[in-house]
Amino acid sequence: MKQSTFTVLLMLLLSSASYAEIQLNATMLSLPCTGCHGSEGKSQRAIPSLNVMSREQIYRAMKSFKNDQRHATLMNRIAKGYSDSELRLIADYFGVKP
Amino acid sequence: MKEWPRRDALKLLLASSGLALTACSGLSRVTKQRLRVVVIGAGFGGATAAKYIALNNPQIEVLLIERKKAFISGVFSNTVIAGINDIDGITHPLQRLQANHRINLICATVTAVDPEQRKVWLESGERISYDRLVVSPGIDIRWNALEGYDQAASILMPHAWQAGQQTLLLKQQLRAMPDGGVVVISSPADPFRCPPGPYERASLIAYYLKRHKPRSKILILDSKNSFAKQPLFEQGWQRLYPGMIEWISLSNGGRVVAVEAAQGRVHTEIDEFKPDVANIIPPQQAGQIAQQAGLVDSTGWCPVNQQTFESHQIPGIYVIGDSSLAGYMPKSAYAANCQAKVCAQAVVADLVGEAPLEPTFINTCYSLLAPDYAISIAAVYRLRSGEIMPVNGAGGSTPIQATLEDLASEAGYARGWYRNIVADSFG
């Protein structure tokens, strides 16, 4: 019993480790955002445009949503889905859009 | 009979920069003819796929086949039923895709797919060849899955689950109903298009009735024991429409098994109802062309490689949106839009002999309970062992303790969301 629990834990650990190592492409990370924030991060209404923000502004906002240091209706739930380095890639993607 | 040749390929390739040719090394076919992707269905899935394939690689010829001239969205169609929006507000022309992205729009019905010859057949008898085919036909109603619920019955008891005439029919019936009447909404078992949709509909019908026919009642007859965002809906109904909406779960006998449309009767396993308005949301399956092309499995939906959306049944054909079996993603507009972008990348990569990139997905879904009161559910998804799975610790619904101010903000964001997803998909 103990042995199998250990095996399961080890497998979980290994799988999550390999999972974390997957290098994601900035475009593939960022395109899911544009359904809400608009193509190229240009929003038409209510939801903030991302292209007008700097890379650092986007990154800091996402980090503070992720850590619940800043209140939002929905972004806290989304930001928790990404590692810090992934948030950096997303910020870099939208931060340079015209 | 007309064939759609692909001979303009070389001309176009020569006209464009030489860079594309070197970037597409190993692409021997390109020298012969321009590569062509055909997309069937211009909903949130198909339109987005066509647009993002064109954006991703302008060398590829994209043909988008849709039988309707404009797209009428199921999303926000409940606001039309409630009278807080009109049908024009959810109708979106497709021409911008042509003008902005050089997508060839073909207004036609596809009757068959020939995967051997890589051709699709149109109702007119025309054949269109493709190098890769993307199929995004949405849902099809499973007629007679509920005894007596066929196309004729849907005129008397509208489903309004494919927006357009059906939406207006349900709206009309509600307008004609007397004060003190009863509206039945029959909600199907999973999986179906837009899981929170029946409950948003109940909310917005209540919004209309409260103002115009306040003695009326709404009865939700459900084939499930729980539903999406349930505590938030129930809290909202208590606050906004106390006593007006009653939900009968599967275990309380809520499952509708048959209708007698001409008599206006709705039958559950244990009871019979004769409502003033019956909105029957029936069981569903993948869109018709997916059935005909042999893309479905025994579930009635289309199994796909969840990294690329290429069919498990037929190589070279990709299925996205409501028709596909996309792991844990719901059948929603946002999911279709997101899947389309991933599929677009995979299709282009495949055509130029590259490996598909690792995808990520988001689903964001708002439900309006009133014009100034909305709730949301969201998730971030990744591929794990070939299956699209939600990321633990992320996503979820609006907190149950959210303030009225936040719920009002969510209603504003819901409208912004709608504008932006429409522009991202059709603009």
Coordinates of C-alpha atoms in Angstrom, one line a residue:
Chain A
M1 CA 0.0 0.0 0.0
K2 CA 2.7 2.4 1.1
Q3 CA 4.8 1.4 -1.9
S4 CA 2.0 2.1 -4.3
T5 CA 1.2 5.5 -2.7
F6 CA 4.9 6.3 -3.0
T7 CA 4.9 5.3 -6.7
V8 CA 1.8 7.4 -7.4
L9 CA 3.4 10.4 -5.7
L10 CA 6.6 9.9 -7.6
M11 CA 4.7 9.7 -10.8
L12 CA 2.8 12.8 -10.0
L13 CA 6.0 14.6 -9.2
L14 CA 7.7 13.5 -12.4
S15 CA 4.7 14.3 -14.5
S16 CA 4.3 17.7 -13.1
A17 CA 8.0 18.3 -13.5
S18 CA 8.0 17.4 -17.1
Y19 CA 4.8 19.4 -17.5
A20 CA 6.4 22.5 -16.1
E21 CA 9.3 22.2 -18.5
I22 CA 7.2 22.5 -21.6
Q23 CA 8.3 25.7 -23.3
L24 CA 5.2 27.4 -24.7
N25 CA 5.3 29.7 -27.7
A26 CA 4.3 33.3 -26.9
T27 CA 1.7 33.4 -29.7
M28 CA 0.1 30.2 -28.6
L29 CA 0.0 31.6 -25.0
S30 CA -1.4 34.9 -26.1
L31 CA -4.0 34.2 -28.8
P32 CA -6.5 32.8 -26.3
C33 CA -6.7 36.3 -24.7
T34 CA -7.9 38.1 -27.7
G35 CA -11.4 36.6 -27.6
C36 CA -12.0 39.0 -24.6
H37 CA -9.4 41.7 -25.1
G38 CA -9.8 42.0 -28.9
S39 CA -7.6 41.0 -31.8
E40 CA -4.0 42.2 -31.2
G41 CA -5.2 43.3 -27.7
K42 CA -7.3 46.1 -29.1
S43 CA -10.6 46.1 -27.2
Q44 CA -13.7 47.8 -28.5
R45 CA -15.5 48.3 -25.3
A46 CA -15.4 47.8 -21.5
I47 CA -12.6 45.3 -21.3
P48 CA -9.1 47.0 -21.2
S49 CA -7.0 47.1 -24.4
L50 CA -3.6 45.5 -23.9
N51 CA -1.8 47.0 -26.8
V52 CA -1.9 50.5 -25.2
M53 CA -0.1 49.1 -22.1
S54 CA 3.6 48.6 -21.7
R55 CA 5.1 45.2 -21.3
E56 CA 5.9 45.9 -17.7
Q57 CA 2.4 47.2 -17.0
I58 CA 0.8 44.1 -18.3
Y59 CA 3.2 41.8 -16.5
R60 CA 2.7 43.6 -13.1
A61 CA -1.0 43.6 -13.5
M62 CA -1.1 39.9 -14.3
K63 CA 1.2 39.1 -11.3
S64 CA -0.9 41.1 -8.9
F65 CA -4.1 39.4 -10.2
K66 CA -2.4 36.0 -9.8
N67 CA -1.4 36.8 -6.2
D68 CA -4.8 38.4 -5.4
Q69 CA -3.1 41.7 -4.6
R70 CA -5.4 43.4 -7.0
H71 CA -9.1 42.8 -7.3
A72 CA -10.8 42.1 -10.6
T73 CA -14.0 40.3 -11.5
L74 CA -12.4 37.7 -13.6
M75 CA -8.7 38.2 -14.2
N76 CA -7.6 36.7 -10.8
R77 CA -9.1 33.4 -12.0
I78 CA -7.3 33.5 -15.4
A79 CA -3.9 34.7 -14.2
K80 CA -3.5 31.7 -11.8
G81 CA -3.3 29.5 -14.9
Y82 CA 0.2 30.7 -15.9
S83 CA 3.7 30.6 -14.5
D84 CA 5.5 33.9 -14.0
S85 CA 7.7 33.3 -17.1
E86 CA 4.6 32.6 -19.2
L87 CA 3.0 35.8 -17.9
R88 CA 6.2 37.6 -19.1
L89 CA 5.8 36.0 -22.6
I90 CA 2.2 37.2 -22.7
A91 CA 3.1 40.7 -21.6
D92 CA 5.9 40.9 -24.2
Y93 CA 3.5 39.7 -26.9
F94 CA 0.8 42.4 -26.3
G95 CA 3.2 45.1 -25.0
V96 CA 4.8 45.6 -28.4
K97 CA 1.5 45.6 -30.4
P98 CA 0.8 48.9 -32.1
Chain B
M1 CA -20.6 21.5 -63.2
K2 CA -17.9 23.8 -62.0
E3 CA -14.5 22.9 -60.6
W4 CA -12.5 25.3 -58.4
P5 CA -9.0 25.1 -59.8
R6 CA -5.9 26.1 -57.9
R7 CA -3.9 27.3 -60.9
D8 CA -3.4 30.8 -59.7
A9 CA -1.0 29.5 -57.1
L10 CA 2.2 30.0 -58.9
K11 CA 1.3 33.4 -60.1
L12 CA 0.6 34.5 -56.5
L13 CA 3.6 32.9 -55.1
L14 CA 5.9 34.6 -57.6
A15 CA 4.2 37.9 -56.9
S16 CA 4.9 37.5 -53.2
S17 CA 8.4 37.7 -51.7
G18 CA 10.8 34.9 -52.2
L19 CA 11.1 34.5 -48.5
A20 CA 8.0 32.5 -48.3
L21 CA 9.4 29.9 -50.6
T22 CA 12.6 29.4 -48.6
A23 CA 10.7 29.5 -45.3
C24 CA 8.5 26.7 -46.6
S25 CA 11.3 24.4 -47.5
G26 CA 10.2 20.8 -48.1
L27 CA 6.9 22.2 -49.6
S28 CA 7.1 20.6 -53.0
R29 CA 3.5 21.0 -53.8
V30 CA 3.7 24.7 -53.5
T31 CA 5.6 25.1 -56.7
K32 CA 2.8 23.4 -58.5
Q33 CA -0.2 25.1 -57.0
R34 CA -1.3 27.3 -54.2
L35 CA -2.3 25.3 -51.1
R36 CA -5.9 25.5 -50.3
V37 CA -7.8 25.2 -47.0
V38 CA -11.5 24.8 -47.2
V39 CA -13.5 25.7 -44.0
I40 CA -17.1 24.5 -43.7
G41 CA -19.3 26.7 -41.4
A42 CA -18.9 30.4 -40.5
G43 CA -19.8 30.4 -36.8
F44 CA -17.3 31.4 -34.1
G45 CA -15.2 28.3 -34.9
G46 CA -15.1 28.3 -38.7
A47 CA -14.8 32.1 -39.2
T48 CA -12.0 32.3 -36.6
A49 CA -10.2 29.4 -38.2
A50 CA -10.4 30.9 -41.7
K51 CA -9.2 34.3 -40.5
Y52 CA -6.3 33.0 -38.5
I53 CA -5.1 30.6 -41.2
A54 CA -5.1 33.6 -43.6
L55 CA -3.3 35.7 -41.0
N56 CA -0.8 33.0 -40.2
N57 CA 0.2 32.3 -43.8
P58 CA -1.1 34.6 -46.6
Q59 CA 0.2 32.2 -49.2
I60 CA -2.6 29.8 -48.4
E61 CA -5.8 30.1 -50.2
V62 CA -8.7 30.0 -47.7
L63 CA -12.3 29.2 -48.8
L64 CA -15.0 29.6 -46.3
I65 CA -18.3 27.9 -47.2
E66 CA -21.4 28.9 -45.3
R67 CA -25.1 28.5 -46.3
K68 CA -26.2 31.7 -44.7
K69 CA -25.2 35.2 -45.8
A70 CA -24.8 36.4 -42.2
F71 CA -24.1 34.7 -38.9
I72 CA -26.7 35.0 -36.1
S73 CA -25.2 34.2 -32.8
G74 CA -26.7 31.9 -30.2
V75 CA -24.6 33.9 -27.7
F76 CA -26.7 36.9 -26.5
S77 CA -29.8 35.5 -28.3
N78 CA -31.5 35.4 -24.9
T79 CA -31.3 39.2 -24.8
V80 CA -33.4 39.2 -28.0
I81 CA -36.0 36.9 -26.4
A82 CA -36.1 39.2 -23.4
G83 CA -36.5 42.3 -25.6
I84 CA -33.4 44.1 -24.4
N85 CA -31.7 43.6 -27.8
D86 CA -32.9 43.0 -31.3
I87 CA -32.0 40.4 -33.8
D88 CA -29.8 42.8 -35.8
G89 CA -27.7 43.2 -32.6
I90 CA -26.7 39.5 -32.9
T91 CA -26.5 39.3 -36.7
H92 CA -23.0 39.6 -38.2
P93 CA -22.2 39.9 -41.9
L94 CA -19.4 37.7 -43.1
Q95 CA -18.1 40.1 -45.9
R96 CA -15.5 41.7 -43.6
L97 CA -13.6 38.4 -43.6
Q98 CA -13.4 38.6 -47.3
A99 CA -12.4 42.3 -47.4
N100 CA -10.0 42.2 -44.5
H101 CA -8.3 38.8 -45.0
R102 CA -8.9 37.9 -48.6
I103 CA -10.9 34.9 -47.6
N104 CA -13.1 33.5 -50.4
L105 CA -16.6 33.3 -49.1
I106 CA -18.9 30.8 -50.8
C107 CA -22.6 31.0 -49.9
A108 CA -23.5 27.3 -50.4
T109 CA -24.5 24.1 -48.7
V110 CA -22.0 21.3 -48.6
T111 CA -23.7 17.9 -49.2
A112 CA -20.8 15.5 -49.1
V113 CA -17.1 15.2 -48.4
D114 CA -14.9 12.9 -50.4
P115 CA -11.7 12.4 -48.3
E116 CA -10.1 10.2 -50.9
Q117 CA -10.2 12.8 -53.7
R118 CA -10.0 15.6 -51.1
K119 CA -13.1 17.3 -52.4
V120 CA -16.3 18.7 -51.0
W121 CA -19.5 18.6 -52.9
L122 CA -21.9 21.5 -52.9
E123 CA -25.7 21.2 -53.3
S124 CA -25.3 22.8 -56.8
G125 CA -23.2 19.9 -57.9
E126 CA -20.0 21.9 -57.8
R127 CA -16.9 20.3 -56.4
I128 CA -14.2 22.1 -54.5
S129 CA -10.9 20.5 -53.9
Y130 CA -8.9 21.1 -50.7
D131 CA -5.5 20.3 -49.3
R132 CA -6.8 20.5 -45.7
L133 CA -10.5 20.7 -44.6
V134 CA -11.7 22.3 -41.4
V135 CA -15.3 21.4 -40.4
S136 CA -17.1 23.6 -37.9
P137 CA -20.8 23.0 -38.4
G138 CA -22.0 23.6 -34.8
I139 CA -24.8 21.4 -33.5
D140 CA -27.6 19.5 -35.1
I141 CA -30.8 18.8 -33.2
R142 CA -31.5 15.1 -32.6
W143 CA -35.0 15.1 -33.9
N144 CA -37.3 12.5 -32.2
A145 CA -34.8 11.8 -29.4
L146 CA -37.6 13.2 -27.3
E147 CA -40.7 11.4 -28.5
G148 CA -42.7 13.6 -30.7
Y149 CA -40.2 16.4 -31.0
D150 CA -39.6 16.8 -34.7
Q151 CA -39.2 19.7 -37.0
A152 CA -42.9 20.4 -37.1
A153 CA -43.1 20.3 -33.3
S154 CA -40.2 22.9 -33.1
I155 CA -42.5 25.4 -34.8
L156 CA -45.1 25.0 -32.0
M157 CA -42.5 24.4 -29.2
P158 CA -39.4 26.3 -30.3
H159 CA -36.0 25.2 -29.2
A160 CA -34.4 28.5 -30.1
W161 CA -31.0 26.7 -29.7
Q162 CA -30.0 27.7 -33.2
A163 CA -30.5 31.4 -33.4
G164 CA -32.6 33.2 -36.0
Q165 CA -36.2 32.4 -36.8
Q166 CA -36.4 30.1 -33.7
T167 CA -35.3 32.9 -31.5
L168 CA -38.0 35.2 -32.9
L169 CA -40.6 32.5 -32.6
L170 CA -40.0 32.0 -28.9
K171 CA -40.0 35.8 -28.4
Q172 CA -43.4 36.0 -30.2
Q173 CA -44.9 33.3 -28.1
L174 CA -43.8 35.0 -24.9
R175 CA -45.4 38.2 -26.1
A176 CA -48.6 36.4 -26.9
M177 CA -48.8 34.7 -23.5
P178 CA -51.3 35.9 -20.9
D179 CA -50.2 37.3 -17.6
G180 CA -50.2 34.4 -15.1
G181 CA -49.1 31.9 -17.8
V182 CA -46.6 29.2 -17.4
V183 CA -43.4 28.9 -19.4
V184 CA -41.7 25.5 -19.5
I185 CA -38.0 25.3 -20.4
S186 CA -36.8 21.7 -21.0
S187 CA -33.0 21.4 -20.5
P188 CA -31.1 18.4 -21.9
A189 CA -28.5 16.0 -20.4
D190 CA -24.9 16.8 -21.0
P191 CA -23.2 17.3 -23.4
F192 CA -25.0 20.1 -25.2
R193 CA -24.2 23.6 -26.6
C194 CA -23.8 26.4 -24.0
P195 CA -24.2 24.6 -20.7
P196 CA -25.4 27.7 -18.7
G197 CA -27.6 28.8 -21.6
P198 CA -31.0 27.4 -20.4
Y199 CA -30.5 29.1 -17.0
E200 CA -29.6 32.4 -18.5
R201 CA -32.7 32.0 -20.7
A202 CA -34.8 31.4 -17.7
S203 CA -33.4 34.5 -16.0
L204 CA -33.9 36.8 -19.0
I205 CA -37.4 35.5 -19.7
A206 CA -38.1 36.2 -16.0
Y207 CA -36.7 39.7 -16.6
Y208 CA -39.3 40.2 -19.4
L209 CA -42.2 38.6 -17.5
K210 CA -41.5 40.6 -14.3
R211 CA -42.0 43.8 -16.3
H212 CA -44.9 42.7 -18.5
K213 CA -46.6 39.6 -17.0
P214 CA -45.6 39.5 -13.4
R215 CA -48.0 36.8 -12.3
S216 CA -46.4 34.3 -14.7
K217 CA -44.1 31.4 -13.7
I218 CA -41.1 29.6 -15.3
L219 CA -40.6 25.9 -14.8
I220 CA -37.3 24.4 -15.8
L221 CA -37.6 20.7 -16.4
D222 CA -34.1 19.3 -16.2
S223 CA -32.5 16.1 -17.4
K224 CA -29.6 16.8 -14.9
N225 CA -29.2 17.0 -11.2
S226 CA -27.0 20.1 -11.3
F227 CA -26.0 22.7 -13.8
A228 CA -23.3 25.3 -14.6
K229 CA -23.0 28.2 -12.1
Q230 CA -26.0 26.8 -10.2
P231 CA -25.5 28.5 -6.8
L232 CA -25.0 31.9 -8.6
F233 CA -28.1 31.5 -10.7
E234 CA -30.2 30.4 -7.7
Q235 CA -28.9 33.4 -5.7
G236 CA -29.7 35.7 -8.6
W237 CA -33.2 34.3 -9.1
Q238 CA -33.9 34.8 -5.3
R239 CA -32.7 38.4 -5.5
L240 CA -34.2 39.4 -8.8
Y241 CA -37.2 37.2 -9.5
P242 CA -38.3 35.7 -6.2
G243 CA -40.8 32.9 -6.6
M244 CA -40.9 33.1 -10.3
I245 CA -38.5 30.4 -11.4
E246 CA -38.8 26.8 -10.3
W247 CA -36.2 24.2 -11.2
I248 CA -37.1 20.5 -11.2
S249 CA -34.0 18.2 -11.3
L250 CA -33.7 14.8 -12.9
S251 CA -34.1 13.0 -9.6
N252 CA -37.2 15.0 -8.9
G253 CA -38.7 13.8 -12.1
G254 CA -37.6 16.7 -14.3
R255 CA -36.5 14.8 -17.4
V256 CA -38.8 15.5 -20.4
V257 CA -39.3 12.3 -22.4
A258 CA -42.0 13.2 -24.9
V259 CA -44.1 16.1 -26.2
E260 CA -47.4 16.3 -28.0
A261 CA -46.8 19.6 -29.7
A262 CA -50.3 19.9 -31.3
Q263 CA -51.9 19.5 -27.9
G264 CA -49.3 21.6 -26.1
R265 CA -48.4 18.8 -23.8
V266 CA -45.0 18.1 -22.3
H267 CA -44.4 14.8 -20.6
T268 CA -41.8 13.9 -18.0
E269 CA -41.3 10.4 -16.7
I270 CA -43.9 11.0 -13.9
D271 CA -45.9 14.0 -14.9
E272 CA -47.7 15.9 -17.6
F273 CA -47.6 19.7 -18.2
K274 CA -49.7 22.0 -20.4
P275 CA -47.7 25.2 -20.4
D276 CA -48.6 28.4 -22.3
V277 CA -45.1 28.4 -23.8
A278 CA -42.9 25.4 -24.2
N279 CA -39.3 26.0 -24.9
I280 CA -37.9 22.5 -25.6
I281 CA -34.1 22.5 -25.7
P282 CA -33.6 19.0 -27.2
P283 CA -30.7 16.6 -27.2
Q284 CA -28.0 17.5 -29.8
Q285 CA -25.3 16.0 -31.9
A286 CA -22.5 17.2 -34.2
G287 CA -23.6 19.2 -37.2
Q288 CA -25.1 17.4 -40.1
I289 CA -22.2 17.5 -42.5
A290 CA -20.0 16.0 -39.8
Q291 CA -22.5 13.1 -39.5
Q292 CA -22.6 12.7 -43.3
A293 CA -18.8 12.8 -43.7
G294 CA -18.3 10.1 -41.1
L295 CA -16.5 12.3 -38.7
V296 CA -18.6 11.3 -35.7
D297 CA -18.2 8.3 -33.4
S298 CA -21.0 6.4 -31.4
T299 CA -21.5 9.5 -29.2
G300 CA -22.7 11.5 -32.1
W301 CA -19.7 13.9 -31.7
C302 CA -16.4 14.1 -33.4
P303 CA -13.2 12.6 -31.8
V304 CA -10.1 14.6 -32.6
N305 CA -6.5 14.9 -31.8
Q306 CA -6.8 17.5 -29.1
Q307 CA -3.5 19.2 -30.0
T308 CA -4.4 19.8 -33.6
F309 CA -8.1 19.0 -34.0
E310 CA -7.4 16.6 -36.8
S311 CA -10.1 14.0 -36.9
H312 CA -9.4 10.6 -35.5
Q313 CA -11.7 9.2 -38.1
I314 CA -10.4 10.8 -41.3
P315 CA -6.9 12.3 -41.9
G316 CA -6.6 15.7 -43.4
I317 CA -9.9 16.9 -41.9
Y318 CA -10.1 19.0 -38.8
V319 CA -13.1 19.4 -36.6
I320 CA -13.5 22.3 -34.2
G321 CA -16.2 24.0 -32.0
D322 CA -19.4 22.4 -30.7
S323 CA -19.1 19.3 -33.0
S324 CA -15.7 18.2 -31.6
L325 CA -14.9 16.2 -28.5
A326 CA -12.4 18.6 -27.0
G327 CA -11.5 17.1 -23.6
Y328 CA -12.9 19.1 -20.8
M329 CA -13.8 22.2 -22.8
P330 CA -17.5 23.1 -23.0
K331 CA -19.4 23.7 -26.2
S332 CA -19.1 27.5 -26.1
A333 CA -18.4 30.3 -28.5
Y334 CA -15.2 31.2 -26.6
A335 CA -14.0 27.5 -26.8
A336 CA -14.7 27.4 -30.5
N337 CA -12.8 30.7 -31.1
C338 CA -9.8 29.4 -29.1
Q339 CA -9.8 26.0 -30.7
A340 CA -9.9 27.6 -34.1
K341 CA -6.7 29.5 -33.5
V342 CA -4.9 26.4 -32.3
C343 CA -6.3 24.4 -35.2
A344 CA -5.3 27.2 -37.6
Q345 CA -1.7 27.0 -36.4
A346 CA -1.7 23.2 -36.7
V347 CA -3.2 23.2 -40.2
V348 CA -0.6 25.7 -41.4
A349 CA 2.3 23.9 -39.7
D350 CA 1.1 20.6 -41.3
L351 CA 0.9 22.2 -44.7
V352 CA 4.5 23.4 -44.5
G353 CA 5.8 20.2 -43.0
E354 CA 6.3 21.5 -39.5
A355 CA 5.3 20.1 -36.1
P356 CA 2.3 21.7 -34.4
L357 CA 3.0 24.0 -31.4
E358 CA 1.9 23.1 -27.8
P359 CA -1.4 24.8 -27.3
T360 CA -3.1 26.6 -24.5
F361 CA -6.8 27.4 -24.2
I362 CA -9.1 29.7 -22.3
N363 CA -12.8 29.5 -21.9
T364 CA -14.7 32.6 -20.6
C365 CA -18.4 32.6 -20.4
Y366 CA -20.8 35.2 -19.1
S367 CA -24.4 34.7 -18.3
L368 CA -26.7 37.7 -17.9
L369 CA -29.4 37.5 -15.3
A370 CA -30.6 41.1 -16.0
P371 CA -29.0 43.9 -18.0
D372 CA -27.1 45.0 -15.0
Y373 CA -26.4 41.6 -13.4
A374 CA -24.1 39.0 -14.8
I375 CA -22.0 36.1 -13.6
S376 CA -19.1 34.3 -15.3
I377 CA -17.2 31.1 -15.4
A378 CA -13.7 30.7 -16.8
A379 CA -10.9 28.2 -17.1
V380 CA -7.4 27.9 -18.5
Y381 CA -6.7 24.6 -20.3
R382 CA -3.6 22.7 -21.3
L383 CA -2.9 19.5 -23.1
R384 CA -2.0 16.7 -20.7
S385 CA -1.4 13.2 -22.0
G386 CA -3.2 14.2 -25.2
E387 CA -6.3 15.5 -23.4
I388 CA -7.4 19.1 -23.0
M389 CA -7.6 19.6 -19.2
P390 CA -8.3 22.6 -16.9
V391 CA -5.3 23.9 -15.0
N392 CA -5.8 23.2 -11.3
G393 CA -6.0 26.3 -9.1
A394 CA -7.1 28.5 -11.9
G395 CA -10.5 29.3 -13.3
G396 CA -13.9 28.9 -11.6
S397 CA -17.1 30.9 -11.3
T398 CA -17.8 34.4 -10.0
P399 CA -17.5 34.2 -6.2
I400 CA -20.9 33.7 -4.5
Q401 CA -20.1 36.6 -2.2
A402 CA -19.4 39.0 -5.1
T403 CA -20.9 42.4 -4.6
L404 CA -23.8 43.8 -6.6
E405 CA -21.2 46.3 -8.0
D406 CA -19.1 43.5 -9.3
L407 CA -22.1 41.7 -10.8
A408 CA -23.0 45.0 -12.5
S409 CA -19.4 45.3 -13.8
E410 CA -19.6 41.7 -15.1
A411 CA -22.7 42.7 -17.1
G412 CA -20.6 45.5 -18.7
Y413 CA -17.8 43.2 -19.3
A414 CA -20.2 40.6 -20.9
R415 CA -21.2 43.2 -23.5
G416 CA -17.5 44.1 -24.1
W417 CA -16.7 40.4 -24.3
Y418 CA -19.4 40.0 -27.0
R419 CA -18.2 42.9 -29.1
N420 CA -14.6 41.7 -28.9
I421 CA -15.2 38.0 -29.6
V422 CA -17.4 39.0 -32.6
A423 CA -14.6 41.3 -33.9
D424 CA -12.0 38.7 -33.3
S425 CA -14.0 36.0 -35.1
F426 CA -15.7 37.9 -37.9
G427 CA -13.7 41.2 -38.2

